[in-house]
Coordinates of C-alpha atoms in Angstrom, one line a residue:
Chain L
M102 CA 17.2 -36.7 -37.4
T103 CA 17.3 -32.9 -37.0
K104 CA 13.5 -32.9 -36.6
A105 CA 13.6 -35.2 -33.6
S106 CA 16.3 -33.3 -31.9
F107 CA 14.4 -30.0 -32.4
R108 CA 11.3 -31.6 -30.9
D109 CA 13.3 -32.4 -27.8
E110 CA 14.4 -28.9 -27.3
L111 CA 12.6 -26.5 -25.0
V112 CA 11.1 -23.4 -26.6
H113 CA 12.5 -20.1 -25.4
V114 CA 10.0 -17.5 -24.2
S115 CA 11.4 -14.9 -26.6
A116 CA 10.6 -17.3 -29.5
L117 CA 6.9 -17.2 -28.6
Q118 CA 6.8 -13.5 -29.2
E119 CA 8.9 -13.7 -32.3
Y120 CA 6.6 -16.4 -33.7
V121 CA 3.4 -14.4 -32.9
Y122 CA 4.9 -11.4 -34.6
C123 CA 5.6 -13.3 -37.8
P124 CA 6.3 -17.0 -38.2
R125 CA 8.4 -16.4 -41.3
R126 CA 10.6 -13.9 -39.5
Y127 CA 11.0 -16.5 -36.7
Y128 CA 11.9 -19.1 -39.3
Y129 CA 14.7 -16.9 -40.7
Q130 CA 16.0 -16.3 -37.3
R131 CA 15.9 -19.9 -36.2
Y132 CA 17.2 -21.7 -39.2
Q133 CA 19.2 -19.0 -41.1
D134 CA 20.4 -16.5 -38.5
Q135 CA 19.0 -14.0 -41.0
I136 CA 17.5 -11.0 -39.3
G137 CA 19.2 -7.7 -39.1
T138 CA 19.8 -5.9 -35.8
T139 CA 17.4 -3.1 -35.6
Y140 CA 18.1 0.1 -33.8
E141 CA 15.3 -0.7 -31.4
L142 CA 16.9 -3.9 -30.4
V143 CA 20.3 -2.3 -29.7
D144 CA 18.7 0.5 -27.8
G145 CA 16.5 -1.9 -25.8
R146 CA 19.6 -3.9 -24.9
S147 CA 21.4 -0.9 -23.5
K148 CA 18.3 0.1 -21.6
H149 CA 18.0 -3.3 -20.1
A150 CA 21.6 -3.1 -19.1
A151 CA 21.1 0.3 -17.4
Q152 CA 18.0 -0.8 -15.6
S153 CA 19.3 -4.1 -14.3
R154 CA 21.9 -2.2 -12.3
R155 CA 19.2 -0.9 -9.9
G156 CA 18.8 -2.8 -6.7
G157 CA 15.8 -4.1 -4.7
W158 CA 14.4 -6.6 -7.2
T159 CA 15.1 -10.1 -8.4
T160 CA 16.4 -9.6 -11.9
E161 CA 17.3 -11.8 -14.8
R162 CA 16.2 -15.1 -13.3
Y163 CA 16.3 -18.2 -15.6
F164 CA 13.5 -20.8 -15.5
R165 CA 12.9 -24.0 -17.4
S166 CA 9.9 -26.3 -17.4
D167 CA 10.1 -29.7 -19.2
S168 CA 6.3 -30.2 -18.7
L169 CA 5.6 -26.9 -20.5
G170 CA 8.4 -27.4 -23.0
L171 CA 9.4 -23.9 -22.2
H172 CA 12.4 -22.0 -20.8
G173 CA 13.5 -18.4 -20.5
K174 CA 14.8 -15.6 -18.4
I175 CA 12.4 -13.4 -16.5
D176 CA 13.6 -9.9 -16.7
L177 CA 12.4 -8.8 -13.3
I178 CA 10.3 -10.4 -10.5
E179 CA 8.6 -8.2 -8.0
S180 CA 7.7 -9.7 -4.6
D181 CA 5.0 -8.0 -2.7
R182 CA 3.9 -9.6 0.6
G183 CA 4.8 -13.1 -0.7
T184 CA 3.2 -12.7 -4.1
L185 CA 5.6 -13.1 -7.0
T186 CA 4.9 -11.1 -10.1
P187 CA 6.9 -11.2 -13.3
I188 CA 7.6 -7.9 -15.1
E189 CA 8.6 -7.4 -18.7
R190 CA 9.9 -4.1 -19.8
K191 CA 9.3 -2.8 -23.3
R192 CA 10.5 0.1 -25.3
A193 CA 7.1 0.5 -27.1
E194 CA 7.5 3.7 -29.0
S195 CA 3.8 3.6 -29.8
G196 CA 3.0 3.9 -26.1
D197 CA 1.2 0.7 -26.1
Y198 CA 1.9 -3.0 -25.9
Y199 CA 1.0 -5.8 -28.4
P200 CA -0.9 -9.0 -28.1
S201 CA 2.5 -10.7 -28.5
D202 CA 3.7 -9.0 -25.4
E203 CA 0.7 -10.4 -23.5
V204 CA 1.7 -13.9 -24.7
Q205 CA 5.2 -13.4 -23.5
I206 CA 4.1 -12.2 -20.0
A207 CA 1.6 -15.1 -19.8
A208 CA 4.4 -17.5 -20.6
Y209 CA 6.5 -16.0 -17.8
C210 CA 3.6 -16.4 -15.3
M211 CA 3.3 -20.1 -16.4
L212 CA 7.1 -20.7 -16.0
L213 CA 7.1 -19.0 -12.6
E214 CA 4.1 -20.9 -11.2
D215 CA 5.7 -24.2 -12.5
A216 CA 8.8 -23.3 -10.5
I217 CA 7.1 -22.2 -7.2
D218 CA 4.2 -24.5 -7.5
E219 CA 1.7 -21.7 -6.8
A220 CA -0.7 -19.9 -9.1
V221 CA 0.6 -16.8 -10.8
N222 CA -2.2 -15.0 -12.4
V223 CA -0.9 -11.5 -12.9
G224 CA 2.1 -10.1 -14.7
Y225 CA 3.2 -6.6 -15.5
I226 CA 4.2 -5.0 -18.8
Y227 CA 6.3 -1.9 -18.1
L228 CA 6.6 0.6 -21.0
Y229 CA 9.6 2.9 -21.0
S230 CA 8.0 5.3 -23.4
T231 CA 5.2 6.2 -21.0
D232 CA 6.8 5.1 -17.7
E233 CA 3.6 3.1 -17.0
R234 CA 3.1 -0.4 -16.0
H235 CA 0.1 -2.4 -17.1
A236 CA -1.3 -5.4 -15.1
I237 CA -2.1 -8.4 -17.3
H238 CA -4.5 -10.9 -15.9
I239 CA -3.6 -14.2 -17.2
T240 CA -6.7 -16.1 -18.5
G241 CA -7.3 -19.6 -19.7
K242 CA -7.2 -18.1 -23.2
H243 CA -3.7 -16.8 -22.6
R244 CA -2.6 -20.2 -21.3
S245 CA -3.9 -22.1 -24.3
A246 CA -2.5 -19.6 -26.7
V247 CA 1.0 -20.1 -25.1
Q248 CA 0.6 -23.9 -25.4
T249 CA -0.6 -23.7 -29.0
I250 CA 2.3 -21.6 -30.0
I251 CA 4.8 -23.9 -28.3
D252 CA 3.4 -26.8 -30.2
R253 CA 3.6 -24.9 -33.5
I254 CA 7.1 -23.9 -32.9
R255 CA 8.1 -27.5 -32.0
S256 CA 6.6 -28.9 -35.1
M257 CA 8.3 -26.4 -37.5
S258 CA 10.8 -27.8 -40.0
I259 CA 13.5 -26.2 -42.1
N260 CA 11.9 -27.6 -45.2
S261 CA 8.6 -25.7 -44.9
I262 CA 8.9 -21.9 -44.8
P263 CA 6.0 -20.1 -43.3
S264 CA 4.1 -17.7 -45.6
F265 CA 4.4 -14.0 -45.5
T266 CA 2.4 -12.2 -42.8
N267 CA -1.2 -11.2 -43.3
N268 CA -0.6 -7.9 -41.7
T269 CA 1.7 -6.0 -44.0
N270 CA 2.2 -3.2 -41.5
K271 CA 4.3 -5.6 -39.5
C272 CA 6.8 -5.6 -42.3
N273 CA 7.5 -1.8 -41.9
G274 CA 9.6 -2.1 -38.8
C275 CA 10.9 -5.6 -39.5
S276 CA 14.7 -6.0 -39.6
A277 CA 14.3 -9.2 -41.7
R278 CA 12.4 -7.4 -44.5
E279 CA 15.5 -6.8 -46.6
Y280 CA 16.1 -10.5 -46.7
C281 CA 12.4 -11.6 -46.7
M282 CA 11.5 -9.4 -49.6
P283 CA 7.7 -9.8 -49.4
A284 CA 6.7 -7.2 -51.9
E285 CA 9.5 -8.2 -54.3
T286 CA 8.4 -11.8 -54.1
A287 CA 4.8 -10.9 -54.8
Q288 CA 6.0 -9.2 -57.9
L289 CA 8.5 -11.8 -59.2
E290 CA 6.5 -14.9 -58.3
P291 CA 3.0 -13.9 -57.4
E292 CA 1.9 -17.4 -56.6
R293 CA 4.4 -17.4 -53.7
A294 CA 2.4 -14.6 -52.1
R295 CA -1.0 -16.0 -52.7
G296 CA -3.3 -15.9 -49.7
T297 CA -1.1 -13.5 -47.8
G298 CA -1.4 -9.8 -47.1
W299 CA 1.1 -9.2 -49.9
E300 CA -1.0 -10.6 -52.6
D301 CA -2.5 -7.3 -53.5
H302 CA 0.7 -5.3 -53.0
P303 CA 2.4 -5.6 -56.4
Chain J
M133 CA 6.3 0.6 -53.5
K134 CA 8.7 1.9 -50.9
A135 CA 12.3 0.7 -50.9
T136 CA 13.2 -1.4 -48.0
E137 CA 15.2 0.4 -45.4
G138 CA 18.8 -0.5 -45.7
M139 CA 22.3 -0.2 -44.4
F140 CA 23.9 -1.4 -47.6
D141 CA 25.2 1.8 -49.0
E142 CA 27.8 2.6 -46.4
S143 CA 28.4 -1.0 -45.6
V144 CA 31.7 -1.2 -47.5
V145 CA 34.7 0.8 -46.4
Y146 CA 38.0 1.3 -48.3
V147 CA 41.1 2.2 -46.4
T148 CA 44.0 3.3 -48.6
K149 CA 46.1 5.6 -46.5
Q150 CA 49.3 3.9 -45.8
G151 CA 50.4 3.5 -42.2
T152 CA 46.9 3.6 -40.7
Q153 CA 45.5 1.3 -38.1
V154 CA 41.9 0.0 -37.9
R155 CA 40.9 -0.3 -34.2
T156 CA 37.9 -0.3 -32.0
D157 CA 36.9 2.4 -29.6
E158 CA 33.8 2.2 -27.4
G159 CA 32.0 -0.1 -29.8
R160 CA 32.8 1.9 -32.9
I161 CA 35.3 1.1 -35.6
V162 CA 38.0 3.8 -36.0
V163 CA 40.5 4.3 -38.7
W164 CA 43.5 5.8 -37.0
D165 CA 46.4 7.6 -38.5
V166 CA 49.4 6.4 -36.6
D167 CA 51.7 9.0 -38.2
A168 CA 49.5 12.0 -37.5
A169 CA 51.4 15.1 -36.4
D170 CA 50.7 16.6 -33.0
D171 CA 48.4 19.2 -34.4
E172 CA 46.4 16.8 -36.5
D173 CA 43.4 14.7 -35.5
P174 CA 44.6 11.1 -35.8
E175 CA 41.0 9.8 -36.1
L176 CA 40.4 9.7 -39.9
A177 CA 37.0 8.1 -39.8
T178 CA 34.7 6.2 -37.5
Y179 CA 31.8 3.9 -38.1
P180 CA 29.3 2.1 -35.9
K181 CA 30.2 -1.6 -36.2
E182 CA 26.5 -2.6 -36.8
K183 CA 26.6 -0.8 -40.1
L184 CA 29.6 -2.4 -41.8
D185 CA 29.9 -5.7 -43.4
T186 CA 33.1 -5.3 -45.5
I187 CA 36.4 -3.5 -45.0
N188 CA 38.8 -3.4 -48.0
V189 CA 42.3 -2.4 -47.2
F190 CA 45.1 -1.5 -49.6
G191 CA 48.7 -2.1 -48.8
G192 CA 50.2 -1.1 -45.5
V193 CA 47.1 -0.9 -43.2
N194 CA 46.9 -2.9 -40.1
F195 CA 44.2 -4.2 -37.7
T196 CA 44.4 -4.5 -34.0
T197 CA 43.7 -7.9 -32.5
P198 CA 40.6 -6.6 -30.6
F199 CA 39.3 -5.2 -33.9
V200 CA 39.7 -8.5 -35.6
A201 CA 37.8 -10.2 -32.7
E202 CA 35.0 -7.6 -33.2
A203 CA 35.0 -8.2 -36.9
N204 CA 34.6 -11.9 -36.3
E205 CA 31.8 -11.3 -33.8
H206 CA 29.9 -8.9 -36.1
G207 CA 30.3 -10.8 -39.3
I208 CA 32.6 -8.2 -40.9
V209 CA 34.7 -9.5 -43.8
L210 CA 38.2 -8.0 -44.3
N211 CA 39.6 -8.0 -47.8
Y212 CA 43.3 -7.4 -48.4
F213 CA 44.6 -5.8 -51.5
T214 CA 48.0 -4.6 -52.6
Q215 CA 48.4 -0.9 -52.8
N216 CA 47.3 -0.9 -56.4
G217 CA 44.3 -3.1 -56.1
K218 CA 45.4 -6.7 -56.6
Y219 CA 43.4 -9.0 -54.4
R220 CA 45.5 -10.8 -51.8
G221 CA 43.0 -12.6 -49.6
S222 CA 40.3 -12.2 -46.9
F223 CA 39.5 -12.7 -43.3
V224 CA 36.1 -14.3 -43.2
P225 CA 34.2 -14.4 -39.9
E226 CA 33.3 -17.8 -38.6
K227 CA 29.6 -17.2 -38.4
N228 CA 29.7 -16.9 -42.1
T229 CA 28.9 -20.5 -42.8
I230 CA 25.3 -21.5 -42.2
A231 CA 25.3 -25.2 -42.8
E232 CA 21.8 -25.4 -44.3
I233 CA 22.5 -22.8 -46.9
R234 CA 25.8 -24.4 -47.9
R235 CA 24.1 -27.8 -48.1
A236 CA 21.5 -26.5 -50.5
Q237 CA 24.2 -24.9 -52.6
Y238 CA 26.3 -28.0 -52.8
A239 CA 23.2 -30.1 -53.6
L240 CA 22.4 -28.2 -56.8
D241 CA 22.4 -30.5 -59.7
Y242 CA 23.6 -29.8 -63.3
T243 CA 20.1 -28.9 -64.5
E244 CA 19.5 -26.5 -61.6
E245 CA 22.9 -24.9 -62.1
L246 CA 22.3 -24.5 -65.8
A247 CA 18.9 -22.9 -65.2
I248 CA 20.5 -20.2 -63.0
A249 CA 23.4 -19.7 -65.3
K250 CA 21.1 -19.2 -68.3
E251 CA 19.2 -16.4 -66.5
M252 CA 22.5 -14.7 -65.6
I253 CA 23.9 -14.9 -69.1
A254 CA 20.6 -13.9 -70.8
A255 CA 20.5 -10.9 -68.5
K256 CA 24.1 -10.1 -69.3
I257 CA 23.4 -10.1 -73.1
R258 CA 20.3 -8.1 -72.5
N259 CA 22.3 -5.5 -70.5
Q260 CA 24.9 -5.4 -73.2
R261 CA 22.2 -4.4 -75.7
T262 CA 20.8 -1.9 -73.3
L263 CA 24.1 -0.2 -72.6
L264 CA 24.8 0.1 -76.4
S265 CA 21.4 1.5 -77.0
R266 CA 21.7 4.0 -74.2
K267 CA 24.8 5.2 -75.9
G268 CA 23.1 5.5 -79.2
V269 CA 24.6 2.4 -80.8
H270 CA 21.9 0.6 -82.8
G271 CA 21.7 -2.5 -84.9
T272 CA 22.2 -5.0 -82.2
D273 CA 19.8 -7.6 -83.4
V274 CA 22.6 -10.2 -83.4
L275 CA 22.8 -9.7 -79.6
K276 CA 19.1 -10.1 -79.3
D277 CA 19.3 -13.5 -81.2
L278 CA 22.2 -14.5 -79.0
G279 CA 20.2 -13.7 -75.9
K280 CA 17.4 -16.0 -77.2
R281 CA 20.0 -18.7 -77.9
A282 CA 21.3 -18.4 -74.3
R283 CA 17.8 -19.1 -73.0
N284 CA 17.5 -22.2 -75.1
V285 CA 20.7 -24.0 -74.7
S286 CA 20.7 -27.5 -73.2
N287 CA 24.2 -27.5 -71.7
K288 CA 26.8 -25.2 -70.2
D289 CA 29.3 -25.4 -73.1
D290 CA 26.7 -24.1 -75.5
L291 CA 25.8 -21.4 -73.0
R292 CA 29.5 -20.4 -72.7
G293 CA 29.6 -20.4 -76.5
A294 CA 26.6 -18.0 -76.8
E295 CA 28.1 -15.8 -74.1
G296 CA 31.5 -15.6 -75.8
E297 CA 30.0 -14.8 -79.1
A298 CA 27.9 -12.0 -77.6
A299 CA 30.9 -10.6 -75.8
E300 CA 32.9 -10.4 -79.1
R301 CA 30.0 -8.7 -80.9
Y302 CA 29.4 -6.4 -78.0
F303 CA 33.0 -5.2 -77.5
D304 CA 33.2 -4.6 -81.2
R305 CA 30.5 -2.0 -80.9
L306 CA 31.6 -0.6 -77.5
D307 CA 34.3 1.4 -79.3
E308 CA 31.7 3.6 -80.8
T309 CA 30.7 4.9 -77.4
L310 CA 34.1 6.4 -76.5
V311 CA 35.2 10.0 -77.0
S312 CA 38.0 10.7 -79.4
G313 CA 41.5 9.8 -78.3
W314 CA 40.3 6.5 -76.9
T315 CA 39.8 3.4 -78.8
F316 CA 38.8 0.0 -77.8
E317 CA 40.5 -2.5 -80.1
K318 CA 39.5 -5.7 -78.4
R319 CA 39.1 -7.1 -74.9
T320 CA 42.5 -8.2 -73.6
K321 CA 43.4 -9.5 -70.1
R322 CA 46.3 -11.0 -68.3
P323 CA 47.8 -8.5 -68.9
P324 CA 45.4 -5.9 -70.2
E325 CA 47.2 -4.4 -73.3
D326 CA 45.9 -0.9 -73.2
H327 CA 44.5 1.7 -70.8
I328 CA 40.9 1.0 -71.4
N329 CA 41.4 -2.7 -70.9
S330 CA 43.3 -2.0 -67.8
L331 CA 40.3 0.1 -66.4
L332 CA 37.9 -2.7 -67.4
S333 CA 40.0 -5.3 -65.7
L334 CA 40.3 -3.2 -62.5
T335 CA 36.6 -2.6 -62.5
Y336 CA 35.7 -6.3 -63.0
T337 CA 38.0 -7.1 -60.1
F338 CA 36.2 -4.6 -57.9
M339 CA 32.8 -5.8 -59.0
K340 CA 33.8 -9.4 -58.4
N341 CA 34.7 -8.2 -54.9
E342 CA 31.3 -6.6 -54.4
S343 CA 29.7 -9.9 -55.5
M344 CA 31.9 -11.8 -53.1
S345 CA 31.0 -9.6 -50.2
A346 CA 27.3 -10.0 -51.1
L347 CA 27.5 -13.8 -51.4
R348 CA 29.4 -14.1 -48.2
Q349 CA 27.0 -11.9 -46.4
Y350 CA 24.2 -14.3 -47.3
N351 CA 26.3 -17.4 -46.5
L352 CA 26.8 -18.7 -50.0
D353 CA 30.1 -20.2 -50.9
P354 CA 31.7 -17.8 -53.5
F355 CA 34.1 -20.5 -54.7
L356 CA 31.5 -23.0 -56.0
G357 CA 30.1 -21.7 -59.3
V358 CA 27.1 -22.5 -61.5
L359 CA 28.8 -21.7 -64.8
H360 CA 32.5 -20.7 -64.2
A361 CA 34.5 -23.9 -63.8
D362 CA 35.8 -24.5 -60.3
R363 CA 39.5 -23.9 -60.2
H364 CA 41.6 -23.6 -57.1
G365 CA 41.3 -20.2 -55.5
R366 CA 38.9 -18.9 -58.1
P367 CA 35.6 -17.4 -56.7
S368 CA 33.5 -18.9 -59.4
L369 CA 30.1 -18.1 -58.0
A370 CA 31.1 -14.4 -57.6
L371 CA 32.2 -14.4 -61.2
D372 CA 28.9 -16.0 -62.2
L373 CA 26.9 -13.4 -60.3
E374 CA 29.0 -10.6 -61.7
E375 CA 28.1 -11.4 -65.3
E376 CA 24.8 -9.6 -65.3
F377 CA 26.5 -6.4 -63.8
R378 CA 29.4 -6.3 -66.2
P379 CA 27.9 -4.3 -69.1
I380 CA 25.4 -2.1 -67.2
F381 CA 27.5 -1.3 -64.2
C382 CA 31.2 -2.0 -65.0
D383 CA 31.4 -1.0 -68.6
A384 CA 29.1 1.9 -68.1
F385 CA 31.4 3.1 -65.3
V386 CA 34.6 2.8 -67.4
T387 CA 33.1 4.6 -70.4
R388 CA 31.9 7.3 -68.0
L389 CA 35.3 7.8 -66.5
I390 CA 36.8 8.1 -70.0
N391 CA 34.1 10.2 -71.6
R392 CA 34.1 12.7 -68.7
G393 CA 37.8 13.0 -68.8
V394 CA 38.4 11.7 -65.3
F395 CA 41.6 10.0 -66.5
T396 CA 43.9 10.8 -69.3
H397 CA 46.5 8.6 -70.8
D398 CA 49.1 10.3 -68.6
D399 CA 47.5 8.8 -65.5
F400 CA 48.8 5.3 -66.5
S401 CA 52.2 3.8 -66.1
K402 CA 54.1 1.9 -68.8
D403 CA 52.6 -1.4 -67.7
N404 CA 49.1 0.2 -68.0
H405 CA 48.6 0.6 -64.2
L406 CA 47.0 3.7 -62.8
S407 CA 49.4 5.9 -60.9
D408 CA 49.0 6.2 -57.1
D409 CA 47.0 9.4 -57.2
A410 CA 44.8 8.2 -60.1
F411 CA 44.1 5.0 -58.2
K412 CA 42.9 6.9 -55.2
T413 CA 40.6 8.9 -57.5
Y414 CA 39.5 5.6 -59.1
L415 CA 38.6 4.2 -55.7
S416 CA 36.5 7.1 -54.6
K417 CA 34.8 7.3 -58.0
F418 CA 34.0 3.6 -57.8
D419 CA 32.6 3.8 -54.3
G420 CA 30.6 6.8 -55.3
F421 CA 29.3 4.9 -58.3
M422 CA 28.2 2.0 -56.2
Q423 CA 26.4 4.3 -53.8
E424 CA 24.6 6.2 -56.6
T425 CA 20.9 5.3 -56.9
L426 CA 18.9 4.3 -59.8
T427 CA 15.3 3.2 -60.3
H428 CA 15.2 -0.6 -59.9
P429 CA 14.0 -2.0 -63.3
H430 CA 11.7 -4.6 -61.6
F431 CA 10.9 -3.2 -58.2
E432 CA 10.6 0.4 -59.4
Y433 CA 12.0 2.0 -56.2
E434 CA 15.3 3.8 -55.8
V435 CA 18.2 1.6 -54.9
S436 CA 21.9 2.1 -54.9
R437 CA 23.9 -0.1 -57.2
R438 CA 25.5 -1.7 -54.2
K439 CA 22.2 -2.6 -52.8
A440 CA 21.0 -3.9 -56.2
V441 CA 24.0 -6.3 -56.1
R442 CA 23.2 -7.4 -52.6
Q443 CA 19.6 -8.0 -53.6
Q444 CA 20.8 -10.3 -56.4
A445 CA 22.7 -12.3 -53.9
I446 CA 19.6 -12.7 -51.8
L447 CA 17.5 -13.6 -54.9
L448 CA 20.2 -16.2 -55.8
R449 CA 20.1 -17.6 -52.4
K450 CA 16.4 -17.9 -52.5
A451 CA 16.6 -19.7 -55.8
I452 CA 19.1 -22.1 -54.3
T453 CA 17.1 -22.8 -51.2
G454 CA 13.9 -23.1 -53.0
E455 CA 12.2 -20.0 -51.5
L456 CA 11.8 -18.8 -55.1
T457 CA 11.2 -21.1 -58.1
E458 CA 13.9 -19.5 -60.3
Y459 CA 16.7 -17.0 -60.3
H460 CA 15.6 -13.5 -61.3
A461 CA 18.6 -11.8 -62.8
L462 CA 19.0 -8.0 -62.9
S463 CA 18.2 -6.9 -66.4
F464 CA 17.5 -3.5 -67.8
D465 CA 15.3 -3.3 -70.8
R466 CA 16.2 0.3 -71.5

């Protein structure tokens, strides 16, 4: 019963990024409300709030698409001579953006073009840390990645928890780590960590 | 291995000063002294709300309505105690019941409950031996045997039997760990008949409360136990979880208080309660003790005792939801 109702639900754009970062983390968030609040998130929220007070842009616009199975709020849309371009702002301490950010901006482009019925092939990622914006050209690869992740998210179920991430570095800044306990699990029940990046981290 | 980053250590706050008010101010939680004189700063303490998960208040302390709304919003549990530490009740935020977790907990069958309870009791007995051995008390083979028995029982009554027998043997020997002037005749409760029993009872109450906070934080129902019988108003699961901590944390703490001379017999009233000042000392010592770090016996990184307790609640939850195959109790081999 729950499964069917989840299938009917649209996937939120922020979920794509969460899922790409770590499916297990996303599982905790979705089914158990079990991720901490990181400083970065709190800080990011306040920056968003400060930025969205500036005028001259279309900000915080909500879109949904039943055909894509996707919905979400685009942070900022720039309109330049009739061309609409979504912009996603990131804190990005490292001074760089991640593949998951690209997936997110691709999803925004797809949402936007579904709404305006025109191709949107470019989106921007703006990084606070460097005060730079990066143009992302949305390719077919981006589009199929978005669709694949949407399908994966829609077929998730509470009874099957995704395994630990292969990239153990991702755990370092993860607010769900205290609950997730990848290293501890690898130690207590090694078979649970088999085939993941945590296998060799006793 | 590196310890996971945590906010657990300062996550519990105790407010004992009478006549104070807990309120919010620009997103922070502030303990305010309503009776402060003009030349005194009325702000006694302030905390970012993201950091706290439990506030324990003793006696005449009140909360503003906006603060309670914030506590609800941020999942902060408020526990009410009388001025001398008797538990009165709690305010539990509404987000604190995740249906799926509760469903898994209520669906545990007898065999699964017994398996978890066995781990808890076996660890408790192991920890009893370890505490005695740390204090130089040897010849505890009978406890070793009782620990084995606990692992092999086929029902809860036999497990309670092994636990009870171990407790009797253990408390018999605990006396040997105390400085002169203090004796431990036997464990008594309701009411504790002497000063040392009074300290033990108080400490078990506080540890039960730590266990309750931890269980609530991870959405387990503290009132539905795996070993302690369910009785109206009794937090059975918190008492179950507490078992493994009793010797190594609670009893160790009480013997330390006594052996270091923190309290003398003069600090107790006729009915074996701590005096007001001594109780305040007790609270700060207890909180300090919970924040003290030790090397985790399994994970081998430094953790505070409070965090170790919270981790056990997580491990218990994982055992209940099937993320882990069994419950891994906290046991110290040395």
